[in-house]
Coordinates of C-alpha atoms in Angstrom, one line a residue:
Chain A
X1 CA 135.3 166.1 -20.6
X2 CA 134.5 168.8 -18.0
X3 CA 136.8 169.0 -15.2
X4 CA 134.4 168.7 -11.7
X5 CA 134.1 170.8 -8.8
X6 CA 135.8 173.9 -10.3
X7 CA 132.9 176.1 -9.2
X8 CA 130.7 173.9 -7.3
X9 CA 132.0 172.7 -3.8
X10 CA 132.5 169.0 -3.1
X11 CA 130.3 167.5 -0.4
X12 CA 133.3 165.9 1.4
X13 CA 135.7 168.8 1.6
X14 CA 133.2 171.7 1.4
X15 CA 135.1 173.7 -1.0
X16 CA 135.8 173.9 -4.8
X17 CA 138.9 172.1 -6.1
X18 CA 140.4 175.6 -7.0
X19 CA 140.3 176.8 -3.6
X20 CA 141.8 173.6 -2.1
X21 CA 144.4 173.3 -4.9
X22 CA 145.5 176.5 -4.1
X23 CA 146.1 176.3 -0.4
X24 CA 147.8 172.8 -0.9
X25 CA 150.2 174.8 -3.6
X26 CA 151.2 177.4 -0.9
X27 CA 151.4 174.8 1.8
X28 CA 154.1 173.6 -0.3
X29 CA 155.5 176.7 -1.0
X30 CA 155.4 177.5 2.8
X31 CA 158.0 174.5 3.1
X32 CA 160.2 175.6 0.1
X33 CA 160.7 179.1 1.8
X34 CA 160.6 177.5 5.3
X35 CA 163.7 175.4 4.0
X36 CA 165.4 178.7 3.1
X37 CA 164.5 180.3 6.5
X38 CA 166.0 177.3 8.3
X39 CA 169.1 177.3 6.1
X40 CA 169.6 181.1 7.1
X41 CA 169.3 180.1 11.0
X42 CA 171.8 177.7 10.4
X43 CA 174.3 179.8 8.5
X44 CA 174.1 182.7 10.7
X45 CA 174.3 180.4 14.2
X46 CA 177.4 178.8 12.8
X47 CA 179.0 182.1 11.5
X48 CA 181.7 183.9 13.9
X49 CA 180.6 186.8 12.6
X50 CA 177.6 188.0 10.7
X51 CA 177.2 191.6 9.2
X52 CA 174.3 193.7 9.8
X53 CA 171.9 194.1 6.8
X54 CA 171.8 197.8 7.9
X55 CA 175.7 197.9 6.8
X56 CA 175.1 196.0 3.5
X57 CA 171.8 196.6 2.1
X58 CA 169.8 200.0 1.2
X59 CA 167.1 200.0 3.9
X60 CA 165.2 203.0 2.8
X61 CA 165.0 201.3 -0.7
X62 CA 163.9 197.9 1.4
X63 CA 161.2 199.8 3.0
X64 CA 160.0 201.6 0.0
X65 CA 159.5 198.1 -1.6
X66 CA 157.8 196.7 1.4
X67 CA 155.3 199.4 1.2
X68 CA 154.8 198.7 -2.7
X69 CA 154.4 195.1 -2.1
X70 CA 151.7 195.7 0.5
X71 CA 150.2 198.2 -1.8
X72 CA 150.0 195.7 -4.6
X73 CA 148.2 193.3 -2.0
X74 CA 145.7 195.7 -1.4
X75 CA 145.0 196.6 -5.2
X76 CA 144.9 192.7 -5.8
X77 CA 142.0 192.0 -3.1
X78 CA 140.2 195.1 -4.3
X79 CA 140.4 193.6 -7.8
X80 CA 138.6 190.3 -6.3
X81 CA 136.2 192.6 -4.2
X82 CA 135.2 194.5 -7.7
X83 CA 134.3 191.1 -9.4
X84 CA 132.2 190.3 -6.3
X85 CA 130.5 193.3 -6.8
X86 CA 130.0 192.6 -10.8
X87 CA 132.0 195.8 -11.5
X88 CA 134.5 194.4 -14.4
X89 CA 135.7 197.9 -15.3
X90 CA 137.0 198.5 -11.7
X91 CA 138.5 195.0 -11.8
X92 CA 140.6 195.7 -14.7
X93 CA 141.9 199.0 -13.2
X94 CA 142.7 197.5 -9.9
X95 CA 144.7 194.6 -11.4
X96 CA 146.3 196.9 -13.6
X97 CA 147.5 198.8 -10.7
X98 CA 148.6 195.5 -9.2
X99 CA 150.8 194.5 -12.2
X100 CA 152.2 198.3 -12.1
X101 CA 153.1 198.0 -8.4
X102 CA 154.6 194.4 -9.2
X103 CA 156.9 195.8 -11.9
X104 CA 157.9 198.9 -9.7
X105 CA 158.9 196.3 -6.9
X106 CA 161.1 194.7 -9.5
X107 CA 162.5 197.9 -10.9
X108 CA 163.8 198.8 -7.5
X109 CA 165.0 195.3 -6.7
X110 CA 166.8 195.6 -10.0
X111 CA 168.6 198.8 -8.8
X112 CA 169.7 197.2 -5.5
X113 CA 170.9 194.2 -7.1
X114 CA 172.7 196.6 -9.8
X115 CA 174.2 198.6 -7.0
X116 CA 175.5 195.6 -5.2
X117 CA 177.3 193.9 -8.1
X118 CA 178.8 197.6 -9.1
X119 CA 180.5 197.6 -5.5
X120 CA 181.7 194.0 -5.9
X121 CA 179.3 192.1 -3.7
X122 CA 178.2 189.0 -5.3
X123 CA 176.5 185.7 -4.0
X124 CA 179.8 184.3 -3.6
X125 CA 181.4 187.1 -1.7
X126 CA 180.4 185.9 1.8
X127 CA 177.5 183.5 3.2
X128 CA 175.3 186.6 4.0
X129 CA 175.5 187.7 0.5
X130 CA 174.7 184.2 -0.8
X131 CA 171.8 183.8 1.4
X132 CA 170.5 187.4 0.5
X133 CA 170.5 186.7 -3.2
X134 CA 169.1 183.1 -2.9
X135 CA 166.0 184.2 -0.9
X136 CA 165.5 187.6 -2.7
X137 CA 166.1 185.9 -6.3
X138 CA 163.6 183.1 -5.4
X139 CA 161.1 185.5 -4.3
X140 CA 161.5 187.8 -7.4
X141 CA 161.0 184.6 -9.6
X142 CA 157.7 184.3 -7.7
X143 CA 156.8 188.1 -8.4
X144 CA 157.7 187.4 -12.1
X145 CA 155.4 184.3 -12.1
X146 CA 152.6 186.7 -10.2
X147 CA 152.8 189.1 -12.7
X148 CA 152.6 186.9 -15.7
X149 CA 149.3 185.1 -14.3
X150 CA 147.9 188.4 -13.5
X151 CA 148.5 189.7 -17.1
X152 CA 147.0 186.7 -18.3
X153 CA 143.8 187.4 -16.3
X154 CA 143.9 191.1 -17.2
X155 CA 144.0 190.4 -21.2
X156 CA 143.5 187.0 -23.1
X157 CA 141.9 185.4 -19.8
X158 CA 139.6 188.0 -18.9
X159 CA 137.4 186.8 -21.9
X160 CA 136.0 184.3 -19.7
X161 CA 134.0 186.9 -17.6
X162 CA 131.5 187.1 -20.5
X163 CA 131.1 183.3 -20.5
X164 CA 131.4 181.9 -16.9
X165 CA 131.6 184.6 -14.3
X166 CA 132.1 182.4 -11.3
X167 CA 135.0 180.3 -12.7
X168 CA 136.6 183.6 -13.8
X169 CA 136.2 185.2 -10.1
X170 CA 137.6 181.8 -8.8
X171 CA 140.8 182.2 -10.8
X172 CA 141.1 185.8 -9.5
X173 CA 140.6 184.7 -6.3
X174 CA 143.4 181.9 -6.5
X175 CA 145.7 184.3 -8.3
X176 CA 145.0 186.8 -5.6
X177 CA 145.8 184.1 -2.7
X178 CA 149.1 183.6 -4.5
X179 CA 150.0 186.8 -4.5
X180 CA 149.1 187.8 -0.8
X181 CA 151.6 185.0 0.0
X182 CA 154.5 186.3 -2.0
X183 CA 153.6 189.4 0.2
X184 CA 153.4 187.5 3.3
X185 CA 157.2 186.0 2.4
X186 CA 158.5 189.5 1.9
X187 CA 157.1 190.6 5.0
X188 CA 159.5 188.0 7.0
X189 CA 162.4 188.7 4.2
X190 CA 162.5 192.5 4.8
X191 CA 163.4 192.6 8.5
X192 CA 165.5 189.1 8.4
X193 CA 167.9 190.2 5.7
X194 CA 167.7 194.0 6.0
X195 CA 167.4 195.0 9.3
X196 CA 168.7 192.2 11.9
Chain B
X1 CA 126.1 190.7 -1.3
X2 CA 127.1 194.1 -2.3
X3 CA 126.6 195.7 1.0
X4 CA 128.8 192.4 2.4
X5 CA 131.5 193.3 0.2
X6 CA 131.4 197.2 1.0
X7 CA 132.2 195.9 4.6
X8 CA 134.9 194.1 3.1
X9 CA 136.5 196.7 1.3
X10 CA 136.5 199.0 4.6
X11 CA 138.5 196.1 6.4
X12 CA 141.0 195.8 3.6
X13 CA 141.6 199.6 3.5
X14 CA 142.1 199.3 7.3
X15 CA 144.3 196.4 7.3
X16 CA 146.2 198.0 4.2
X17 CA 146.8 201.1 6.5
X18 CA 148.0 198.9 9.7
X19 CA 150.3 197.1 7.4
X20 CA 152.0 200.5 6.4
X21 CA 152.3 201.5 10.1
X22 CA 153.6 198.4 11.1
X23 CA 156.1 198.7 8.1
X24 CA 157.2 201.9 9.6
X25 CA 157.6 200.5 13.0
X26 CA 159.7 197.6 12.1
X27 CA 162.3 200.0 10.8
X28 CA 162.2 202.4 13.7
X29 CA 162.6 199.8 16.2
X30 CA 165.6 198.5 14.4
X31 CA 167.3 201.4 14.8
X32 CA 166.8 201.5 18.5
X33 CA 169.5 199.6 20.4
X34 CA 167.3 197.8 23.0
X35 CA 169.0 194.8 24.9
X36 CA 171.1 193.2 22.4
X37 CA 170.5 191.2 19.2
X38 CA 168.5 188.5 20.4
X39 CA 165.8 191.1 21.7
X40 CA 165.9 192.9 18.2
X41 CA 165.3 189.5 16.5
X42 CA 162.4 188.9 18.9
X43 CA 160.8 192.3 18.4
X44 CA 161.3 192.1 14.6
X45 CA 159.9 188.8 14.4
X46 CA 156.8 189.5 16.6
X47 CA 155.8 192.7 14.2
X48 CA 156.4 190.5 11.3
X49 CA 154.2 187.6 12.7
X50 CA 151.5 190.5 13.4
X51 CA 151.7 191.6 10.0
X52 CA 151.7 188.2 8.5
X53 CA 148.7 187.3 10.7
X54 CA 146.7 190.5 8.9
X55 CA 147.5 189.5 5.6
X56 CA 146.4 186.1 5.7
X57 CA 143.2 186.6 7.9
X58 CA 142.1 189.4 6.2
X59 CA 143.5 189.5 2.6
X60 CA 143.5 185.6 2.2
X61 CA 140.1 185.2 4.1
X62 CA 141.4 182.8 6.6
X63 CA 139.2 183.9 9.3
X64 CA 136.2 182.9 7.5
X65 CA 137.7 179.9 5.5
X66 CA 136.7 176.2 5.7
X67 CA 137.8 173.7 8.4
X68 CA 139.5 171.7 5.6
X69 CA 142.0 174.3 4.8
X70 CA 142.5 175.1 8.4
X71 CA 143.4 171.4 9.1
X72 CA 145.7 171.7 6.0
X73 CA 147.3 174.9 7.5
X74 CA 147.8 173.4 11.0
X75 CA 149.8 170.7 9.6
X76 CA 152.0 172.9 7.5
X77 CA 152.8 175.2 10.6
X78 CA 153.8 171.9 12.5
X79 CA 156.3 170.8 9.8
X80 CA 157.5 174.5 9.2
X81 CA 158.5 174.5 12.9
X82 CA 160.2 171.4 13.0
X83 CA 162.0 172.7 9.9
X84 CA 163.1 175.8 11.4
X85 CA 164.0 174.2 14.7
X86 CA 166.2 171.5 13.0
X87 CA 169.3 173.9 12.8
X88 CA 168.9 174.8 16.6
X89 CA 169.4 171.1 17.5
X90 CA 172.4 170.9 15.3
X91 CA 173.6 174.1 17.1
X92 CA 173.1 172.4 20.8
X93 CA 175.0 169.3 19.6
X94 CA 177.9 171.5 19.3
X95 CA 177.6 174.0 22.4
X96 CA 180.8 176.0 22.8
X97 CA 182.3 175.1 19.5
X98 CA 182.2 177.3 16.4
X99 CA 181.8 174.9 13.3
X100 CA 182.1 177.7 10.2
X101 CA 181.6 177.0 6.6
X102 CA 184.1 178.1 4.0
X103 CA 183.8 181.7 3.2
X104 CA 181.4 182.3 6.0
X105 CA 183.2 185.5 7.3
X106 CA 184.4 187.2 4.2
X107 CA 183.8 190.9 4.5
X108 CA 181.4 192.7 2.2
X109 CA 182.9 194.8 -0.6
X110 CA 181.7 198.3 0.5
X111 CA 178.8 199.7 2.5
X112 CA 175.7 200.4 0.5
X113 CA 174.9 203.9 -1.1
X114 CA 173.2 206.4 1.4
X115 CA 175.3 204.7 4.5

């Protein structure tokens, strides 16, 4: 049995179910990260002292990673635009660049974590470090999830381009919406944890 | 269709550039001592919100999205604001009295490299 409305729009919502589904998922993600940001506010307000992120973390590396993630958002939206222009070769190039930048982000994050562990900064060292590792760790898991989905779309999943272009383009659009959300979360995580 | 996408691509590049500039601005203003931490938090969040709006509006195409999605997001934003302000209500209840959690003020081991 075919799943209905994966390409064509429903009359009641004016959307296909892929689009509505991914936005509802992202709404739930807003609440997931929102709970953590709310916890951060609570912990910071209730603490007598709170370290400045600048004194604990490596701001140049954090800034570099922010630029990397913004770059990956640009390449992701370019991958989607390439499919819209019926240019599958460029789509693969841009999506591969997105995956490359995602992995670069993870490598830099790995260096940052490694340095913190080397100097004895662990999640149980202080409340600041606990919320730092929790929020950036959850964000890193989202990056890994995005890499898995994008790698699928780049290699085995891309066969769909030859059989159903519209459905494949919808899949890439949904993956892109998720990826931009991951970027959006980092846009707030960076100043909150590194600079304030 | 193709010309339409080409116009979008120009927008994506401009937005990408604006995001890079705003990231640099975030870092620069964080080193300037304005009028204390509350103002610094305000400035940082205004810049982050501007960057977030650019990502959502143009990369996620929200400015040309259907009403159904906008309605879903309005509801999400409402509950997000409730979530963020809940701790402030708790804080107001205990005005003038610190309620610290265990280990809240443990010092960090050493400054990061490069500082």
